[in-house]
Steps between C-alpha positions, in 0.01 A plus 500: 500500500734766640219666694440537871232318694333828591481600135349168397238520776418857397451388140266219603303725735466768232311258276310298762406775744566819307283421201778568248569288197822308453615746234426805717675351803804422287516856373463649847763276661739469208453126450424291194174317442629146579645609834180678610292201392722268704470733801122501455485119506719480812296765680169342404616154610561635851185709520242266349364201693570150375130433444228753409261610775182299535190642336153386412495636143765551234493664160670373185571708192756515220752778435688566180876538545646625173560274201558124491856374452559207263812291447569251224590149607826406324412130498144510368505841331168593663441826684435460872352754742762621748309782675124535482342841451226422753527454875229392745462686829341373822374767740304523822144589398364593845783536752701772331831309516579582140681277255567145618691372200551524127584220256587496133250372249127519445372144518333265745825322577668819630202592718462151646876467563513819710188411698615145576843626608343687793456329840193286548383715792513811283302336220234381742436857614427620144125481445455732200706576190411806289587486129387643170314303233789259444420129478872419533517653847176330601632156401821558697307610809277193492812286477708666775224635728197272457334637815524867391220682317577696185385864485457683170592865521206728417717739299577234240133404474399856414798527266382186318150645469634823355703304246196302382295820476771664288514195270121511460506870416778460241335201331161669468661824380676313220177320418306826471755732335749257347783687674614627836305773676588850390436845636140586428366148554266451793695208642819706481338768713400262782788249482658638818167524681455124457809442714373723779304372797130574502511681834774730369300622200308824523143532374621674184758230430249221560249670268770538233593133531143377469421739218795400284441128558130536414595681180717201395201266502558127549875534538453768763266279702755218491778731618274623780443136598876457540524813713210381716670161547807681627295700749311190621830324567628807686183501711577140592858584600378791714340248737840390631582542869641840591584679823138608535350169382625232740291206375412398143141512380468164323148572376610826341797326338277229354251757370773711336650191340160396361442848355835489325445158344140585403626806315767292322236241403298771322803587286656156463549564127781745585822294526680752724231485769472124471874456556485743793225296667694177448811653657301620800364148552846345473637734766188532715656317796778757517256788453271368774795470737586863425143607575507314831847604617563830323868406445662643187837473332576870546813417702652332193412795278675737742818297462503560124753761380362818344659393171635173368827452685808395313680176563736522802801383300453792260515771769850640480654835576555711193858543392629859500519646151673796351274803460366549150635816335236759421365506148572796276301663226712311248368170641137610534421819309179684584181394330470832324848463352429149374167588344607829342581500125867527404630854454746399227412293197654155470643599160786731594570784258841658560414797277197597705541813704273356765733210561805724509327717757 
């Protein structure tokens, strides 16, 4: 603690306002990680408001923070979770205020506890909550914010559709060939085209896709049915409100929904498509709210780190080490020297003139 006030404020400002990490600020200012972290908390406590700004829509998403930490209870002998690997973040989905809060855990109790801890006036202003396809978050929202409508993010809906299409393709490939797809198989050639959007395919790519699926016969027609189901669901999501479309077209939404379910009914014998249709029906209220409002959970995705961040307690400055001496040829001889045959026979002959030379 033998640091000046100016230095501690500079350390806190470097992380909060300068965009530097705790480790980088410590290296630049010559401080250890615990001191910079303490300066960050003091600076943030003065800068941040006591309550988050009011907003009409929030986004909830989980973030992985390193590995879980377990500790054995000396009395019972059971292992107890000390630090969870998952945190839940609450962000402003429409106002651009950024991250409101972050709590440890990934369950309904953690979500409901943070929401109920906010002022009643703030909770009354929240009308929409954007989440992914997580029933745990939905149960917590209904408990803490019964007046708010749940919005399902469109990205996770398309991601779910792509996953079911991939499962359908793998299952039918195994059923036809008895193995995974290999180079030279028709389905191997078009496996990446199935993940592409229809409007992004050229005429040659679309002809290649249809030709290879037709050549596969019944299995190809079933795979095409899965790809068409994905495109019908994307057509439904394209009807959401945008900057150019200020009011939802309810008739177009109903027609697109009917086309999707009619297509699924024709191929109800495919379990992947049947499960997809059931999931869409279970989350239709959240999807319809997205189509009407156009609110997504993109603000939560922007708060995610580019890679899985490590746990804060594990971020420490590296201790200085002595430089490693350079290796010599005796330690690592060249490859040619190691592979070359020996010049002298293992059986030494003292009478040989070659050895004497």
